[in-house]
Short mmCIF file of C-alpha atoms in Angstrom, two decimals:
data_model
loop_
_atom_site.label_atom_id
_atom_site.label_comp_id
_atom_site.label_asym_id
_atom_site.label_seq_id
_atom_site.Cartn_x
_atom_site.Cartn_y
_atom_site.Cartn_z
CA HIS R 1 0.00 0.00 0.00
CA ASN R 2 2.85 2.39 0.82
CA VAL R 3 4.55 1.71 -2.51
CA LEU R 4 1.31 2.28 -4.40
CA ASN R 5 0.83 5.62 -2.63
CA VAL R 6 4.35 6.71 -3.57
CA LEU R 7 3.84 5.67 -7.20
CA ASP R 8 0.44 7.36 -7.50
CA ILE R 9 0.30 10.15 -10.08
CA PRO R 10 -1.25 13.63 -9.55
CA LYS R 11 -5.01 14.15 -9.56
CA SER R 12 -7.20 17.18 -10.29
CA GLU R 13 -9.54 18.80 -7.76
CA ASN R 14 -12.35 16.75 -9.34
CA GLY R 15 -10.60 13.48 -8.49
CA PHE R 16 -9.42 12.69 -12.04
CA TYR R 17 -5.85 11.68 -12.78
CA LEU R 18 -3.80 14.17 -14.81
CA ASP R 19 -1.87 13.24 -17.94
CA ALA R 20 1.61 14.46 -18.88
CA PHE R 21 0.08 17.75 -20.07
CA GLY R 22 -2.03 18.42 -16.97
CA LYS R 23 -5.35 17.36 -18.54
CA GLU R 24 -7.89 15.15 -16.78
CA VAL R 25 -7.84 11.47 -17.72
CA SER R 26 -10.96 9.30 -18.06
CA TYR R 27 -12.88 6.96 -20.34
CA ASN R 28 -16.52 7.91 -20.92
CA GLY R 29 -16.42 9.87 -17.68
CA ILE R 30 -15.07 6.96 -15.60
CA ALA R 31 -12.26 8.42 -13.50
CA THR R 32 -10.56 5.07 -12.83
CA LEU R 33 -10.10 4.31 -16.56
CA LYS R 34 -8.06 6.02 -19.26
CA ARG R 35 -8.84 6.28 -22.94
CA GLN R 36 -6.39 4.98 -25.53
CA TYR R 37 -3.01 6.62 -26.18
CA VAL R 38 -3.00 8.86 -23.11
CA LYS R 39 0.50 9.94 -22.04
CA LEU R 40 1.11 9.79 -18.30
CA PRO R 41 3.98 11.32 -16.28
CA LEU R 42 5.79 8.04 -15.58
CA SER R 43 9.11 7.67 -13.77
CA GLN R 44 11.67 4.95 -14.39
CA THR R 45 10.25 3.14 -11.34
CA HIS R 46 6.84 3.01 -12.99
CA ILE R 47 8.38 1.58 -16.15
CA ASP R 48 10.37 -1.00 -14.16
CA GLU R 49 7.21 -2.11 -12.35
CA ILE R 50 5.28 -2.48 -15.61
CA THR R 51 8.13 -4.59 -16.98
CA LYS R 52 8.19 -6.84 -13.89
CA CYS R 53 4.42 -7.36 -14.10
CA SER R 54 4.58 -8.22 -17.80
CA GLN R 55 7.25 -10.85 -17.17
CA ASP R 56 5.89 -12.42 -13.97
CA LEU R 57 2.23 -13.33 -13.51
CA PHE R 58 2.67 -13.89 -9.78
CA TYR R 59 4.43 -10.56 -9.21
CA PHE R 60 1.51 -8.86 -10.96
CA VAL R 61 -1.19 -10.76 -9.04
CA ARG R 62 0.36 -10.53 -5.58
CA ASN R 63 1.30 -6.86 -5.75
CA TYR R 64 -1.36 -5.20 -7.89
CA CYS R 65 -4.55 -7.29 -8.11
CA LYS R 66 -7.35 -6.70 -5.60
CA ILE R 67 -10.41 -8.93 -5.43
CA LEU R 68 -13.59 -9.11 -3.36
CA THR R 69 -12.87 -11.11 -0.19
CA LYS R 70 -14.90 -11.76 2.96
CA SER R 71 -13.22 -8.65 4.38
CA GLY R 72 -13.93 -6.42 1.37
CA ILE R 73 -11.79 -5.54 -1.65
CA GLU R 74 -8.28 -6.64 -0.71
CA PHE R 75 -5.14 -8.23 -2.09
CA PRO R 76 -5.91 -11.97 -2.33
CA GLU R 77 -4.49 -14.56 0.03
CA PHE R 78 -4.09 -17.41 -2.41
CA ARG R 79 -4.69 -20.97 -1.36
CA GLU R 80 -2.00 -23.41 -2.44
CA TYR R 81 -4.14 -25.04 -5.13
CA GLN R 82 -4.98 -21.60 -6.63
CA THR R 83 -1.28 -20.85 -6.96
CA GLN R 84 -0.78 -24.25 -8.61
CA PHE R 85 -3.72 -23.53 -10.93
CA LEU R 86 -2.20 -20.21 -12.00
CA GLU R 87 1.13 -21.95 -12.62
CA THR R 88 -0.68 -24.48 -14.82
CA LEU R 89 -2.43 -21.72 -16.79
CA ALA R 90 0.81 -19.75 -17.18
CA SER R 91 2.49 -22.78 -18.75
CA GLY R 92 0.71 -22.01 -22.01
CA ASP R 93 -0.47 -25.62 -22.31
CA ASP R 94 -4.04 -26.58 -23.12
CA VAL R 95 -5.65 -27.21 -19.74
CA ILE R 96 -8.59 -29.22 -18.44
CA ALA R 97 -9.47 -28.33 -14.85
CA SER R 98 -11.98 -30.33 -12.82
CA LEU R 99 -12.72 -28.14 -9.79
CA PRO R 100 -15.34 -28.21 -7.00
CA ARG R 101 -17.98 -25.57 -6.37
CA GLN R 102 -16.92 -22.35 -4.61
CA SER R 103 -13.23 -23.03 -5.21
CA GLY R 104 -12.55 -19.61 -6.78
CA LYS R 105 -11.99 -21.03 -10.26
CA SER R 106 -13.66 -18.06 -12.01
CA VAL R 107 -11.61 -15.46 -10.12
CA THR R 108 -8.35 -17.37 -10.58
CA SER R 109 -8.84 -17.91 -14.32
CA GLY R 110 -10.04 -14.30 -14.60
CA LEU R 111 -6.74 -13.04 -13.15
CA PHE R 112 -4.87 -15.02 -15.79
CA VAL R 113 -7.09 -13.57 -18.54
CA LEU R 114 -6.44 -10.04 -17.24
CA TRP R 115 -2.64 -10.53 -17.17
CA LYS R 116 -2.69 -12.03 -20.64
CA SER R 117 -4.81 -9.21 -22.06
CA LEU R 118 -2.68 -6.45 -20.51
CA PHE R 119 0.71 -7.69 -21.60
CA THR R 120 0.10 -9.68 -24.80
CA PRO R 121 -0.74 -7.39 -27.74
CA ASN R 122 -3.02 -8.13 -30.69
CA ILE R 123 -4.69 -11.32 -29.49
CA ASN R 124 -8.31 -12.39 -29.09
CA ILE R 125 -9.39 -13.93 -25.79
CA GLY R 126 -12.73 -15.70 -25.69
CA ILE R 127 -14.71 -16.47 -22.52
CA ALA R 128 -17.57 -18.92 -23.08
CA ALA R 129 -20.00 -20.80 -20.85
CA ASN R 130 -23.19 -22.79 -21.18
CA LYS R 131 -25.07 -19.53 -20.56
CA LEU R 132 -23.98 -16.10 -21.77
CA SER R 133 -24.71 -14.67 -18.31
CA LEU R 134 -22.04 -16.96 -16.79
CA ALA R 135 -19.48 -15.88 -19.39
CA THR R 136 -20.21 -12.19 -18.76
CA GLU R 137 -19.91 -12.86 -15.02
CA VAL R 138 -16.32 -14.02 -15.52
CA LEU R 139 -15.63 -10.92 -17.67
CA ASP R 140 -17.17 -8.77 -14.94
CA LYS R 141 -14.66 -10.18 -12.44
CA VAL R 142 -11.84 -9.31 -14.88
CA LYS R 143 -13.17 -5.75 -15.23
CA LYS R 144 -13.51 -5.23 -11.48
CA VAL R 145 -9.88 -6.23 -10.89
CA PHE R 146 -8.82 -3.99 -13.80
CA LEU R 147 -10.61 -1.00 -12.20
CA GLU R 148 -8.60 -1.52 -9.00
CA LEU R 149 -5.25 -1.41 -10.84
CA PRO R 150 -3.15 1.77 -10.65
CA ILE R 151 -4.02 3.83 -13.70
CA TRP R 152 -0.38 3.81 -14.84
CA LEU R 153 -0.48 -0.01 -15.03
CA GLN R 154 -3.66 -0.09 -17.11
CA GLN R 155 -3.94 -0.30 -20.87
CA GLY R 156 -5.89 2.51 -22.51
CA VAL R 157 -9.47 1.42 -23.18
CA THR R 158 -11.02 1.49 -26.66
CA ALA R 159 -14.18 -0.52 -25.84
CA TRP R 160 -15.76 -1.27 -22.47
CA ASN R 161 -19.17 -2.92 -22.22
CA LYS R 162 -20.94 -5.87 -20.64
CA THR R 163 -19.85 -8.51 -23.13
CA PHE R 164 -16.70 -7.11 -24.75
CA ILE R 165 -13.60 -5.06 -23.87
CA GLU R 166 -10.72 -3.93 -26.04
CA PHE R 167 -7.45 -2.24 -25.13
CA GLU R 168 -5.07 0.08 -26.96
CA ASN R 169 -2.61 -2.80 -27.42
CA GLY R 170 -5.08 -4.37 -29.86
CA THR R 171 -6.18 -7.19 -27.55
CA ARG R 172 -9.86 -8.04 -27.21
CA VAL R 173 -11.69 -10.03 -24.51
CA MET R 174 -15.04 -11.34 -25.77
CA THR R 175 -17.84 -13.45 -24.31
CA SER R 176 -20.27 -15.93 -25.84
CA ALA R 177 -22.57 -18.79 -25.02
CA THR R 178 -21.25 -22.17 -26.14
CA ASN R 179 -22.89 -22.88 -29.50
CA SER R 180 -22.00 -23.17 -33.19
CA ASP R 181 -22.03 -19.36 -33.55
CA ALA R 182 -19.56 -18.73 -30.71
CA PHE R 183 -17.04 -16.04 -31.74
CA ARG R 184 -18.00 -16.40 -35.40
CA GLY R 185 -15.55 -14.45 -37.58
CA PHE R 186 -12.80 -14.41 -34.94
CA SER R 187 -9.87 -16.71 -34.24
CA MET R 188 -9.36 -17.15 -30.51
CA HIS R 189 -5.75 -17.14 -29.32
CA VAL R 190 -6.92 -17.95 -25.78
CA LEU R 191 -10.22 -19.75 -25.26
CA LEU R 192 -11.60 -20.12 -21.73
CA VAL R 193 -14.73 -22.27 -21.45
CA ASP R 194 -16.43 -22.49 -18.05
CA GLU R 195 -18.96 -25.15 -16.97
CA VAL R 196 -18.17 -27.38 -19.95
CA ALA R 197 -20.11 -30.29 -18.45
CA PHE R 198 -23.35 -28.30 -18.50
CA VAL R 199 -23.21 -27.57 -22.23
CA PRO R 200 -25.55 -29.95 -24.09
CA THR R 201 -23.35 -32.47 -25.88
CA ASN R 202 -24.71 -31.60 -29.33
CA LEU R 203 -23.96 -27.88 -28.80
CA TRP R 204 -20.49 -28.72 -27.49
CA GLU R 205 -19.74 -30.75 -30.60
CA GLU R 206 -21.07 -27.97 -32.85
CA MET R 207 -18.88 -25.37 -31.14
CA THR R 208 -15.72 -27.46 -31.17
CA ASP R 209 -16.26 -28.36 -34.84
CA SER R 210 -16.56 -24.69 -35.82
CA LEU R 211 -14.11 -23.04 -33.40
CA PHE R 212 -11.28 -25.43 -32.58
CA PRO R 213 -9.96 -25.87 -36.16
CA SER R 214 -9.55 -22.09 -36.62
CA GLN R 215 -7.69 -21.85 -33.31
CA ASP R 216 -5.42 -24.79 -34.11
CA ALA R 217 -4.12 -22.89 -37.16
CA LEU R 218 -2.69 -20.12 -34.93
CA ALA R 219 0.94 -20.06 -33.79
CA GLN R 220 -0.01 -18.76 -30.33
CA LYS R 221 -3.01 -20.57 -28.85
CA GLN R 222 -4.36 -22.02 -25.63
CA LYS R 223 -7.56 -23.80 -24.60
CA ILE R 224 -8.69 -23.71 -20.96
CA LEU R 225 -11.66 -25.94 -20.16
CA ILE R 226 -13.12 -25.80 -16.64
CA SER R 227 -16.08 -27.51 -14.99
CA THR R 228 -17.52 -29.62 -12.23
CA PRO R 229 -18.98 -32.99 -13.32
CA ASN R 230 -22.52 -33.32 -14.64
CA GLY R 231 -23.07 -37.01 -15.30
CA MET R 232 -21.00 -39.14 -17.63
CA ASN R 233 -21.14 -36.95 -20.73
CA HIS R 234 -18.48 -35.36 -22.97
CA TRP R 235 -16.80 -33.74 -19.94
CA TYR R 236 -16.24 -37.18 -18.41
CA HIS R 237 -14.44 -38.33 -21.55
CA LEU R 238 -12.37 -35.11 -21.73
CA VAL R 239 -11.30 -35.44 -18.08
CA THR R 240 -10.55 -39.15 -18.43
CA GLY R 241 -8.42 -38.50 -21.52
CA ALA R 242 -6.51 -35.65 -19.84
CA ARG R 243 -6.00 -37.59 -16.61
CA ASN R 244 -4.50 -40.47 -18.58
CA GLY R 245 -2.43 -38.21 -20.86
CA LEU R 246 -4.28 -39.29 -24.00
CA ASN R 247 -5.81 -36.12 -25.48
CA GLY R 248 -3.08 -33.47 -25.31
CA TYR R 249 -4.58 -31.52 -22.39
CA ARG R 250 -2.77 -30.88 -19.13
CA PHE R 251 -4.98 -32.02 -16.25
CA PHE R 252 -5.57 -30.04 -13.06
CA THR R 253 -7.83 -30.71 -10.08
CA SER R 254 -8.15 -29.89 -6.39
CA ASP R 255 -9.73 -31.37 -3.28
CA TRP R 256 -12.90 -29.81 -1.85
CA LYS R 257 -11.29 -29.99 1.62
CA GLN R 258 -8.71 -27.40 0.51
CA VAL R 259 -11.42 -24.74 0.15
CA PRO R 260 -11.96 -22.86 3.44
CA ARG R 261 -15.60 -22.42 4.54
CA TYR R 262 -16.71 -20.04 7.25
CA ASN R 263 -19.37 -19.93 9.94
CA ARG R 264 -21.57 -16.85 10.37
CA ASP R 265 -19.31 -15.56 13.14
CA GLY R 266 -16.31 -15.65 10.77
CA THR R 267 -14.67 -18.74 12.26
CA LEU R 268 -13.40 -21.52 10.01
CA LYS R 269 -15.91 -24.33 9.49
CA ASN R 270 -14.89 -27.94 10.05
CA VAL R 271 -14.74 -29.83 6.71
CA ASP R 272 -16.83 -32.75 8.01
CA ASP R 273 -19.46 -30.36 9.37
CA PHE R 274 -19.61 -28.68 5.96
CA LYS R 275 -20.02 -32.05 4.21
CA ASP R 276 -22.83 -33.10 6.55
CA GLU R 277 -24.53 -29.73 6.04
CA ILE R 278 -24.51 -30.04 2.24
CA ILE R 279 -25.70 -33.67 2.30
CA LYS R 280 -28.59 -32.80 4.63
CA LYS R 281 -29.71 -29.98 2.32
CA ASN R 282 -29.13 -31.56 -1.09
CA GLY R 283 -28.33 -35.26 -0.71
CA LYS R 284 -25.28 -37.48 -1.13
CA GLN R 285 -25.33 -37.49 -4.93
CA PHE R 286 -25.30 -33.68 -5.05
CA PHE R 287 -22.27 -33.56 -2.75
CA ALA R 288 -20.47 -36.35 -4.61
CA GLN R 289 -20.87 -34.61 -7.95
CA ASN R 290 -20.43 -30.93 -7.03
CA TYR R 291 -17.76 -31.18 -4.35
CA ALA R 292 -16.12 -34.62 -4.47
CA LEU R 293 -16.02 -34.39 -8.31
CA GLU R 294 -17.45 -37.87 -8.84
CA PHE R 295 -18.98 -38.71 -12.21
CA LEU R 296 -22.44 -40.15 -11.74
CA GLY R 297 -24.98 -41.43 -14.20
CA SER R 298 -28.17 -39.36 -14.30
CA SER R 299 -31.26 -40.58 -12.48
CA SER R 300 -32.62 -41.94 -15.78
CA THR R 301 -29.55 -44.05 -16.55
CA LEU R 302 -30.50 -47.73 -16.43
CA ILE R 303 -26.89 -48.93 -16.17
CA ASN R 304 -25.07 -48.28 -12.90
CA SER R 305 -22.52 -45.46 -13.18
CA GLU R 306 -19.74 -47.69 -11.82
CA ALA R 307 -20.37 -50.09 -14.72
CA LEU R 308 -20.35 -47.19 -17.19
CA LYS R 309 -16.94 -46.09 -15.92
CA ASN R 310 -15.49 -49.44 -16.97
CA LEU R 311 -16.55 -48.91 -20.60
CA VAL R 312 -13.75 -47.70 -22.85
CA PRO R 313 -13.88 -46.74 -26.55
CA MET R 314 -12.96 -49.53 -28.92
CA ASP R 315 -9.68 -49.26 -30.81
CA ASP R 316 -10.81 -47.64 -34.07
CA SER R 317 -8.29 -49.65 -36.06
CA LEU R 318 -10.29 -52.81 -35.24
CA VAL R 319 -13.50 -51.43 -36.76
CA LEU R 320 -14.37 -52.48 -40.31
CA TYR R 321 -15.99 -49.76 -42.40
CA ASN R 322 -18.35 -50.89 -45.15
CA THR R 323 -18.88 -48.62 -48.14
CA LEU R 324 -22.53 -49.68 -48.42
CA PHE R 325 -23.56 -46.48 -46.62
CA ASP R 326 -22.05 -43.82 -44.41
CA GLY R 327 -22.07 -44.64 -40.71
CA LEU R 328 -22.08 -48.43 -41.06
CA ARG R 329 -19.48 -49.96 -38.72
CA ILE R 330 -18.75 -53.68 -38.55
CA PHE R 331 -16.98 -55.00 -35.46
CA GLU R 332 -17.12 -58.61 -36.54
CA GLU R 333 -18.26 -60.38 -39.70
CA PRO R 334 -21.52 -62.37 -39.18
CA LYS R 335 -21.31 -66.14 -38.69
CA ALA R 336 -23.90 -68.58 -40.04
CA SER R 337 -23.86 -70.61 -36.82
CA SER R 338 -24.47 -67.63 -34.52
CA SER R 339 -27.72 -66.11 -33.25
CA TYR R 340 -28.27 -62.34 -33.40
CA VAL R 341 -30.73 -59.80 -32.07
CA LEU R 342 -31.29 -56.51 -33.88
CA GLY R 343 -32.30 -53.46 -31.87
CA VAL R 344 -33.90 -50.89 -34.16
CA ASP R 345 -34.61 -47.19 -33.62
CA PRO R 346 -36.57 -46.23 -36.77
CA LYS R 347 -36.75 -42.85 -38.44
CA LYS R 348 -39.51 -40.52 -37.36
CA GLU R 349 -41.40 -39.62 -40.55
CA GLY R 350 -38.11 -39.41 -42.39
CA ILE R 351 -36.77 -36.46 -40.38
CA ASP R 352 -34.79 -38.45 -37.83
CA LYS R 353 -31.91 -40.88 -38.22
CA LEU R 354 -32.17 -44.67 -38.39
CA ALA R 355 -30.12 -46.78 -35.97
CA ILE R 356 -29.74 -50.55 -35.97
CA GLN R 357 -27.53 -52.39 -33.49
CA VAL R 358 -26.65 -56.03 -34.13
CA ILE R 359 -25.82 -58.04 -30.98
CA ASP R 360 -24.40 -61.56 -30.91
CA VAL R 361 -26.49 -63.47 -28.35
CA THR R 362 -25.23 -66.99 -29.17
CA ASN R 363 -23.70 -67.44 -25.72
CA LEU R 364 -26.04 -65.14 -23.81
#
């Protein structure tokens, strides 16, 4: 705090910062922002601090980023797993993070997005979620931290609204719901997708088919996928692949016990008491999925989730493809001595797809 006071630049009687020519600085009348290409009276110390922040994410976060805490807007006291999460994000690798509720994943990833946008020019950063409101909530956290930065550490603002910000260094931070139209017309250098498990699988596939190929063509790129489980859907397969080192993503997770919870009087809550409290309110399955990060089949799943976990995709090289029609896969040639059952899901008035599954029941 003392250093920040020393490094503060002069203000006018109206509370606005003054530029190098003595004129008031603002963006659309907001005194804590500056418009693009404003010249400020910076000393060599200011320049050295900007350089340190650009080169070291943790120096920037620990010394200049303030967030909303239980005590108000303060410098964050990072938990060990949050520091590890930031290290993982700063690696530049594609990341899959399976994290429990209330673990601070949005704030932590938002701090990385802010650092990246301030000190990496001419890139597009996309924030997506299953609902646009959730994506804009992450952007709102980024903006609130930005507003608390010293004005000499900020980029000049060229656009500042609910769903989109742009800085004078040419970097944009955009938001979108996860669908086939997400960030249409833009290539995302950094793509952060929150609550991946809650995106309907068909929409997830549409978005990845339209967005991922354009990103993969870029020299500088990073995907950050974050969620808690939501049944054994596409997120389960993504997490399983990352955990086993099979899909190119770096895997990160944390334990729900590492997240501090507080009683009304401000004292730290016992982890077992918290668990019992959540189970009493919402049930064991809710706790297992949202806090213990267990993948569970939905209530309508006929096959037990533990059995589903043991299913693995078949080696594609063992599948025979017949040119009779697209989509026909043969796992084994039929045998005259065997007995088969065909399960058929017919087309609905020609507008749906036809599915036939052939099952060998000879030794059933």
